[in-house]
mmCIF file of C-alpha atoms in Angstrom:
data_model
loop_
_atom_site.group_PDB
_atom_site.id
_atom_site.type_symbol
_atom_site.label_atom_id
_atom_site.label_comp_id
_atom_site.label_asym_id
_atom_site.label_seq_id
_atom_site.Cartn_x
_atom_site.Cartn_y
_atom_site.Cartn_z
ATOM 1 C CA UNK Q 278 -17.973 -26.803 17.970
ATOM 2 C CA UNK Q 279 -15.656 -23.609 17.044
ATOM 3 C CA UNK Q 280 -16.429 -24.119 13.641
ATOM 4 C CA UNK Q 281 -20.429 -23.278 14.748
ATOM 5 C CA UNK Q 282 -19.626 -20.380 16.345
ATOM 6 C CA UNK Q 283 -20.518 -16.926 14.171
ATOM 7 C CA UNK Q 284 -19.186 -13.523 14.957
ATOM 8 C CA UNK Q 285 -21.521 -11.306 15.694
ATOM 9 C CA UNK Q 286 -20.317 -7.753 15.980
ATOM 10 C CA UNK Q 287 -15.971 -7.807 15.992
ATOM 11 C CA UNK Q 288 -14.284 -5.026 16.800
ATOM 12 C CA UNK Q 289 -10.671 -4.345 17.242
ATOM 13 C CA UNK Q 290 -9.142 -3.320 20.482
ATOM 14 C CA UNK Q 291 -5.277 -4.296 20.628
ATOM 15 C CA UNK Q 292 -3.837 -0.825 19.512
ATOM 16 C CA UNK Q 293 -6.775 1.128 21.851
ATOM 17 C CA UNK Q 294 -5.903 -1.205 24.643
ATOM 18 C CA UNK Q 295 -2.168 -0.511 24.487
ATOM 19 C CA UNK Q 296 -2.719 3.636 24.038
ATOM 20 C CA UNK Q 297 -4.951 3.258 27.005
ATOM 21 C CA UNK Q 298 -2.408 1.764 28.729
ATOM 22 C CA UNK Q 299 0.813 4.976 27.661
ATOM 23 C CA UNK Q 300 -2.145 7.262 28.494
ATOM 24 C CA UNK Q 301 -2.631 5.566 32.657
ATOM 25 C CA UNK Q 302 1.164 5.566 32.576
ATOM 26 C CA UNK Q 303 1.731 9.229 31.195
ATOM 27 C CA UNK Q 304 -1.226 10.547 33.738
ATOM 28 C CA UNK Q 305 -3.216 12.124 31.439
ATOM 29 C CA UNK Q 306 -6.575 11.444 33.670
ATOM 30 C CA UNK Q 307 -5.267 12.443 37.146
ATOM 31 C CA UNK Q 308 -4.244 15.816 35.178
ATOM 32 C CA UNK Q 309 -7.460 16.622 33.634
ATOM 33 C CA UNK Q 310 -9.135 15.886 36.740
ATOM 34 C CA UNK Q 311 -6.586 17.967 38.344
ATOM 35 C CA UNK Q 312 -7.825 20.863 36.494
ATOM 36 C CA UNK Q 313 -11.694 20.437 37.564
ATOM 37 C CA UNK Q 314 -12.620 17.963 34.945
ATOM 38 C CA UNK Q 315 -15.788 15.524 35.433
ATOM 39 C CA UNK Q 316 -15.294 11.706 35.724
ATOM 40 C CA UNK Q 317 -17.366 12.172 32.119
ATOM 41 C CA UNK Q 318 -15.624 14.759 30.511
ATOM 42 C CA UNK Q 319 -12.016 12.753 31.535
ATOM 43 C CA UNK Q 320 -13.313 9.827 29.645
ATOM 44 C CA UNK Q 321 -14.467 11.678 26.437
ATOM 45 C CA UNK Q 322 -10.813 13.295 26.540
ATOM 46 C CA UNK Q 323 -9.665 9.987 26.821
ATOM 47 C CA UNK Q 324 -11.017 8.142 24.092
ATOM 48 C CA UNK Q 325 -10.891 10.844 21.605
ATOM 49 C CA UNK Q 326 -6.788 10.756 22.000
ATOM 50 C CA UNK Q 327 -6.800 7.329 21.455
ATOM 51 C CA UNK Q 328 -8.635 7.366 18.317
ATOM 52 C CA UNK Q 329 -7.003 10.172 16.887
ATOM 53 C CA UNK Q 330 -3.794 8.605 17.552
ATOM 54 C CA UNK Q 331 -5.130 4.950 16.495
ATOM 55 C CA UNK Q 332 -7.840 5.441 14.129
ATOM 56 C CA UNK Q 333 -7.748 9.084 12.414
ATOM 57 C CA UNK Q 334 -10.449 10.722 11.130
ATOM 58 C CA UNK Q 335 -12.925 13.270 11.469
ATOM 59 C CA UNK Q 336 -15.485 13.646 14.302
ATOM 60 C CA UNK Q 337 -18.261 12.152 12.192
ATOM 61 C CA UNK Q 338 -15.853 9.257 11.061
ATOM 62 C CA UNK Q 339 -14.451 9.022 14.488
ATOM 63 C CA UNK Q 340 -18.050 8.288 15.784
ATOM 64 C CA UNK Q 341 -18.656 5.723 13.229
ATOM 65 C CA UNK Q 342 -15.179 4.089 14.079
ATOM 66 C CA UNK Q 343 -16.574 3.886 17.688
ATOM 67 C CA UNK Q 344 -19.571 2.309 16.851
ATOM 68 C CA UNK Q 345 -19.101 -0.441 14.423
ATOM 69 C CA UNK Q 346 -14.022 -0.862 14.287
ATOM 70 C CA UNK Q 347 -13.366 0.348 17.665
ATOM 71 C CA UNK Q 348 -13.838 -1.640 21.152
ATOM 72 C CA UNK Q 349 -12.460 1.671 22.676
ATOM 73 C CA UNK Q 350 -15.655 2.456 24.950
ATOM 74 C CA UNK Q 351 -15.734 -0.940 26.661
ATOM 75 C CA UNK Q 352 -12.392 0.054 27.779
ATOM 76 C CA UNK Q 353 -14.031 2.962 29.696
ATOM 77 C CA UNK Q 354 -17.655 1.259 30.244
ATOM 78 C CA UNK Q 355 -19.058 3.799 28.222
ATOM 79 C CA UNK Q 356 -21.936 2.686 25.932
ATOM 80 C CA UNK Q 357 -20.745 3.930 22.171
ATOM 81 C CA UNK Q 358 -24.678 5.109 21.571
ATOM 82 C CA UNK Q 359 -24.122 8.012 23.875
ATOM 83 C CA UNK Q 360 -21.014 9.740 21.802
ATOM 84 C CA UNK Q 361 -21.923 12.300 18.998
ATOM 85 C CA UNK Q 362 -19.842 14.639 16.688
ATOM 86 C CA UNK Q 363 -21.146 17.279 19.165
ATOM 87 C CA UNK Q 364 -19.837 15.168 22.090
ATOM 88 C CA UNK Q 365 -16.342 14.943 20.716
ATOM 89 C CA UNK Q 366 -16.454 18.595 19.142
ATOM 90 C CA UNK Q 367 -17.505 19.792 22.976
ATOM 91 C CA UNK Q 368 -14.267 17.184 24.372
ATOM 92 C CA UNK Q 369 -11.377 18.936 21.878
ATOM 93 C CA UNK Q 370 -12.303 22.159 22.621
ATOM 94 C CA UNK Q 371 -12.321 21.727 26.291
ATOM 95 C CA UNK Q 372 -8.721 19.958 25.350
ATOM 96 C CA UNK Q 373 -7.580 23.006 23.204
ATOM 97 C CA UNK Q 374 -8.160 25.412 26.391
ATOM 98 C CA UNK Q 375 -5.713 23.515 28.333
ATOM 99 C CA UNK Q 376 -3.283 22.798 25.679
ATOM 100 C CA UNK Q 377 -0.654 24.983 27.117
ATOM 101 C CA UNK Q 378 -0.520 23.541 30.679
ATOM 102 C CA UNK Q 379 -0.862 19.927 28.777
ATOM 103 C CA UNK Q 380 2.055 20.311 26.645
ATOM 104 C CA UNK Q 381 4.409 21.685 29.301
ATOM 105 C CA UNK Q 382 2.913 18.622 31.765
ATOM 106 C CA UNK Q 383 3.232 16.021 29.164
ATOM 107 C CA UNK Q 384 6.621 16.997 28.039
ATOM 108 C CA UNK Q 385 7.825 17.374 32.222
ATOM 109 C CA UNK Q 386 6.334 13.876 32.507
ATOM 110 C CA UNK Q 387 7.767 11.868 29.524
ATOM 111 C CA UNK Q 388 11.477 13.987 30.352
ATOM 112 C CA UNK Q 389 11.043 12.653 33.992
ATOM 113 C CA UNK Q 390 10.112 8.777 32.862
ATOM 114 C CA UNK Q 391 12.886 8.299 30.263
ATOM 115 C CA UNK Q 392 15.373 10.830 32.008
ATOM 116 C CA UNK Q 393 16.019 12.792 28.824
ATOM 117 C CA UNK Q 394 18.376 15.535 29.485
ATOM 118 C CA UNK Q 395 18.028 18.483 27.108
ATOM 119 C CA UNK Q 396 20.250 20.349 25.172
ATOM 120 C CA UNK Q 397 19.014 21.392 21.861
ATOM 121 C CA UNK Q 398 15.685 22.486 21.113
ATOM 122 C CA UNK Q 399 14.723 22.262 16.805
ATOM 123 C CA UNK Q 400 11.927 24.840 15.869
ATOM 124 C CA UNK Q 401 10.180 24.897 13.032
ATOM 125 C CA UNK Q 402 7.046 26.168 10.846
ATOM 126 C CA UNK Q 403 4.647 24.503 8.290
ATOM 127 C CA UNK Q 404 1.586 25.188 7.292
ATOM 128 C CA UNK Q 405 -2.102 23.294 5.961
ATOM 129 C CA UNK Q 406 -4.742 24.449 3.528
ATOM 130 C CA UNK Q 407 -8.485 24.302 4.164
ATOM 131 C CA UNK Q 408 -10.512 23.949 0.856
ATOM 132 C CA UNK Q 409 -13.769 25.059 2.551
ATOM 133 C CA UNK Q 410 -14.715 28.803 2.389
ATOM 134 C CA UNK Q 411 -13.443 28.779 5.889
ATOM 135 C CA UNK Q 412 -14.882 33.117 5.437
ATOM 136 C CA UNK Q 413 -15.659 33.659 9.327
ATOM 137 C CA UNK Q 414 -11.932 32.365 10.403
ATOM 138 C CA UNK Q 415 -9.811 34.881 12.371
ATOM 139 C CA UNK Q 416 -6.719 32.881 11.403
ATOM 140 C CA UNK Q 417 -7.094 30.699 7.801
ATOM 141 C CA UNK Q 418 -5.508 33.442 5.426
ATOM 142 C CA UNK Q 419 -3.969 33.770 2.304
ATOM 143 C CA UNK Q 420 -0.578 32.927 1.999
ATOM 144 C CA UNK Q 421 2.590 31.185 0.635
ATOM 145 C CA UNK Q 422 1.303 27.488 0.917
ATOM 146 C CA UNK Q 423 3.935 25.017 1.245
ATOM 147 C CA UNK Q 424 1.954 22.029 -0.476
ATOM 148 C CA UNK Q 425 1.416 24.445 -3.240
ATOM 149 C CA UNK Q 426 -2.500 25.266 -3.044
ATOM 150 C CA UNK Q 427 -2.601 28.923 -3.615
ATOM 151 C CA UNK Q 428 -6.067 28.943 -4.627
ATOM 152 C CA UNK Q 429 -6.980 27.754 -0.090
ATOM 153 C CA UNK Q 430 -6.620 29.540 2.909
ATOM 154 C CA UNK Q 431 -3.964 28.513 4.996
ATOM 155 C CA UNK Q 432 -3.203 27.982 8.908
ATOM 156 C CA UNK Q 433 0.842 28.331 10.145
ATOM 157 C CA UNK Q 434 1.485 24.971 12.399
ATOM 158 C CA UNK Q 435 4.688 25.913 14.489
ATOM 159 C CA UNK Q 436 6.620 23.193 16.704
ATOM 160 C CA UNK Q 437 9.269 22.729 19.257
ATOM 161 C CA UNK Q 438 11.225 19.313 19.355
ATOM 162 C CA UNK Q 439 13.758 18.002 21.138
ATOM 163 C CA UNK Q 440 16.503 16.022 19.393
ATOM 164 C CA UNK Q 441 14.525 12.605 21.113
ATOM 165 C CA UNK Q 442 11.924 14.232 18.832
ATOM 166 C CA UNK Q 443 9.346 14.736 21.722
ATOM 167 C CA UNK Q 444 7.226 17.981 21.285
ATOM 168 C CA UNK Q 445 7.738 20.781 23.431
ATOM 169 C CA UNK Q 446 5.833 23.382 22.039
ATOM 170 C CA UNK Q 447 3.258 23.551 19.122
ATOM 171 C CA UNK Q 448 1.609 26.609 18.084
ATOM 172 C CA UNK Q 449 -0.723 27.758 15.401
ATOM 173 C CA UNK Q 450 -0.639 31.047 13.356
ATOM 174 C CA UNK Q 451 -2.405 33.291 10.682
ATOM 175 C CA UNK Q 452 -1.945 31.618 7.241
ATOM 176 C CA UNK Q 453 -0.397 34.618 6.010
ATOM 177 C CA UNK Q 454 2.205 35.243 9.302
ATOM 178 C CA UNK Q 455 5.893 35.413 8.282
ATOM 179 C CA UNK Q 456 8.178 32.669 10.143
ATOM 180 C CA UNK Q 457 10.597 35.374 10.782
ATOM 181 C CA UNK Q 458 7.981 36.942 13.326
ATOM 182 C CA UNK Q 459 7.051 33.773 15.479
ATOM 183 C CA UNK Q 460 10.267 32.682 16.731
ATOM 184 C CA UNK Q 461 10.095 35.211 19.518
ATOM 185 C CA UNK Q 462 6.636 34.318 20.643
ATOM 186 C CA UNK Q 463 7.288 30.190 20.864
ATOM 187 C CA UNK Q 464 10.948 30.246 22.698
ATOM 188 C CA UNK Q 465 9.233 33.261 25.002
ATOM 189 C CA UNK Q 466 6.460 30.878 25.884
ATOM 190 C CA UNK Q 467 8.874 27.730 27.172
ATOM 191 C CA UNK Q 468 9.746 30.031 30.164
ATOM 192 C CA UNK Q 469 12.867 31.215 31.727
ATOM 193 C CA UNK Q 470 14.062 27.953 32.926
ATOM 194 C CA UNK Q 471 15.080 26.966 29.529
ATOM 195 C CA UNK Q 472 16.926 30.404 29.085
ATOM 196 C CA UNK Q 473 18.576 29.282 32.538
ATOM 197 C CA UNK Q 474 19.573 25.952 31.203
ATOM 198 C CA UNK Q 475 21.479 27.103 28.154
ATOM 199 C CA UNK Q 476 19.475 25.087 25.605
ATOM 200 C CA UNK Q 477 20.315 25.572 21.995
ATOM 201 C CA UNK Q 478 17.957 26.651 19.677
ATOM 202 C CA UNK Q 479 18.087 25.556 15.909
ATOM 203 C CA UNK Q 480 16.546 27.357 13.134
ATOM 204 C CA UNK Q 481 16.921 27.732 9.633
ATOM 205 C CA UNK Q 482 17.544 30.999 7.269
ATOM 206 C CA UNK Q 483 13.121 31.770 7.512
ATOM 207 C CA UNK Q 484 14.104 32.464 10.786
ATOM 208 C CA UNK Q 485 17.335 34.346 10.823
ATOM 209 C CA UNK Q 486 16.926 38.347 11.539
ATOM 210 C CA UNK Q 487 19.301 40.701 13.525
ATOM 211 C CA UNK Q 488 16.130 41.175 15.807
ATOM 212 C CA UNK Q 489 15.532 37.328 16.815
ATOM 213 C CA UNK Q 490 19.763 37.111 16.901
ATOM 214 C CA UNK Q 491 19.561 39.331 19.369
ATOM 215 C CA UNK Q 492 16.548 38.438 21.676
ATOM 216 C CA UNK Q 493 17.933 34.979 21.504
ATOM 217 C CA UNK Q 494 20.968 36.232 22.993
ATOM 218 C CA UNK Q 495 19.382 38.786 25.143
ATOM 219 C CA UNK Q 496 17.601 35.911 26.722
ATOM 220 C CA UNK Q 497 20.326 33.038 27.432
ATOM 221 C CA UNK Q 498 20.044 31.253 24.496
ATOM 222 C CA UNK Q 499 22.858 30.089 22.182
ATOM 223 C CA UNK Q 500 21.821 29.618 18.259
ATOM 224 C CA UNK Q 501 22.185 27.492 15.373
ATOM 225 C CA UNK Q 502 21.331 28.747 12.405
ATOM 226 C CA UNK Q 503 21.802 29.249 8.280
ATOM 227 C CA UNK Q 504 23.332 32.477 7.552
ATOM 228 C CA UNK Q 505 21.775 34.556 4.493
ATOM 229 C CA UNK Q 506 24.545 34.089 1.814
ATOM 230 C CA UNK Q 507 23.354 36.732 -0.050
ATOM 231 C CA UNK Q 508 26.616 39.593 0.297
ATOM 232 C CA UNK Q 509 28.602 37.570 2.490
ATOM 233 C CA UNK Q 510 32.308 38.100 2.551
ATOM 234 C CA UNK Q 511 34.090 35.638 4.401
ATOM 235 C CA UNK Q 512 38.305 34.120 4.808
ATOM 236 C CA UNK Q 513 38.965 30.367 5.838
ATOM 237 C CA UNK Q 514 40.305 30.183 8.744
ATOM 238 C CA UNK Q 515 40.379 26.609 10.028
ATOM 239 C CA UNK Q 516 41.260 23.213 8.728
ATOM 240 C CA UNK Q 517 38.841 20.866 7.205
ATOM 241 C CA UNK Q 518 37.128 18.526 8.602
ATOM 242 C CA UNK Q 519 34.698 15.667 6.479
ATOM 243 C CA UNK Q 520 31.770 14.211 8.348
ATOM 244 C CA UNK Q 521 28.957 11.434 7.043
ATOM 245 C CA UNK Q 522 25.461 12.289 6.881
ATOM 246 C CA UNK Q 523 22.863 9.193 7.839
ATOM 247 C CA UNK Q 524 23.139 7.796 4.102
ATOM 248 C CA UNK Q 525 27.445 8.106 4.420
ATOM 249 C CA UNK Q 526 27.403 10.871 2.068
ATOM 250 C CA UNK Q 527 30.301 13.118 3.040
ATOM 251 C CA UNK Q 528 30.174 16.862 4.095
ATOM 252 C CA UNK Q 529 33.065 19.410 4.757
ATOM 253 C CA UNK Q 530 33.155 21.583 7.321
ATOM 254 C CA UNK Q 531 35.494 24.512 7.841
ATOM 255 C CA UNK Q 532 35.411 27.710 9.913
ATOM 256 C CA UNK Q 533 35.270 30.680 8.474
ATOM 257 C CA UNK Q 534 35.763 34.529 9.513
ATOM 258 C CA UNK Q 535 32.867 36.524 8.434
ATOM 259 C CA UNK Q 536 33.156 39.796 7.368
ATOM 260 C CA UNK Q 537 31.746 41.606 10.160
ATOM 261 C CA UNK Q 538 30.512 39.052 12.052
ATOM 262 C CA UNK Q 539 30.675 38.004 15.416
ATOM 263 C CA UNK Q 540 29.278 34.494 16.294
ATOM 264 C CA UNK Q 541 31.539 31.314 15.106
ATOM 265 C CA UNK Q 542 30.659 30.629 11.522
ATOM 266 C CA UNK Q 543 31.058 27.547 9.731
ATOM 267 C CA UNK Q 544 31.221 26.395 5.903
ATOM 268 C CA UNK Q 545 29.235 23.628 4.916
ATOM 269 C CA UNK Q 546 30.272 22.077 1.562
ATOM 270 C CA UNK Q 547 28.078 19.086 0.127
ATOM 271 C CA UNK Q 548 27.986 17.350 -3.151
ATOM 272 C CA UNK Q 549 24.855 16.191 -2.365
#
């Protein structure tokens, strides 16, 4: 008799299932409700995180994923007729006005449930291209894209991780923004408590200006970062010392006195 059944309409609904599941655990509901979200709006928040995390795509695409791949909605009881583009434009915005108290919640939360104790804090910049006109955008500019299309306005996507790699901060920026002028607007917006906690903060050279040296430590924070070789006169002063990378490709390292310098400087020599 299983051989005279027919599927009718299959859908998947392992992957949804199990984001549902992180997303109960990690709270995301009670928080959105916490912040005068409808029962409705909670839901639309809900499944539009687990399809862009499961099945990603565009609004219109997302939709269509809903209605004919995704058993998502019976998840929630919702009936996939009743979700437009509009519906899940509507849901990210309302998402992007929180994003702020969402990050710092989310990042508390997962900290709490896997008792991560911070130390160093990685910060970074990239950036995306939009081949659209994208004309009435305060922040798609011209700039130095990193994927190499000149000829498309740009957006600057800046992030916080931790060294578990869990986000801390993200940001986004004018295309045309230097790097050297965000670093003081991310690490300002994690709060004093991370100032208090002496986390170290890791850049690289984009970032590396006597103005963010100093409001880094101005504000409790010790550094890592690449100097500017460019003119700098330094003497060995240490012994070396060979470390592996993660393919066992060795590195030296030796301290070195910079040539008016202050902060402990190291040489890194690597034949690779």
């Amino acid at each position: 008799r299983l051989k005279s059944m027919q599927p009718e309409h299959s859908r998947s609904i392992g992957a949804d299932h199990l984001c549902n599941q992180i997303l109960r655990k990690l709270g995301l509901g009670e928080f959105l409700k916490s912040r005068g979200w409808s029962d409705r709006q909670t839901v639309m928040a809900m499944i539009q995180v687990i399809m862009r995390a499961v099945h990603p795509g565009s609004e219109l695409r997302t939709v269509r994923c809903i209605r004919e791949n995704s058993a998502v909605c019976e998840l929630f009881g919702v009936d996939p007729a009743g979700i437009t583009k509009d519906t899940l434009y509507g849901s990210a915005r309302r998402l992007y006005d929180v994003r702020r108290d969402l990050e710092d919640y989310l990042h508390n939360r997962v900290c709490s449930m896997f008792n991560m104790d911070e130390k160093i804090y990685l910060f970074d910049l990239t950036n995306t291209y939009f081949e659209g006109r994208m004309e009435n955008s305060k922040i798609c500019r011209f700039g130095r894209s990193k994927e190499k299309r000149s000829d498309c306005r740009i957006v600057g996507l800046g992030a916080v991780v931790n060294t578990d790699g869990m986000l801390v901060r993200t940001e986004i920026f004018e295309g045309n923004r230097q790097d050297v002028t965000t670093l003081e607007e991310v690490i300002g917006s994690l709060g004093k408590d991370a100032a208090d906690k002496k986390r170290v903060v890791v850049i690289d050279a984009g970032f590396n200006s006597e103005s963010n040296i100093k409001w880094l430590v101005d504000n409790g924070y010790d550094y890592i970062t690449v100097m500017r070789s460019s003119g700098v006169k330094y003497t060995e002063s240490g012994n070396v010392v060979e470390v592996k990378d993660s393919k066992h490709q060795p590195i030296r390292l030796q301290r070195v006195e910079v040539e008016g310098g202050t902060a402990t400087s190291l040489l890194v020599d690597s034949d690779a």
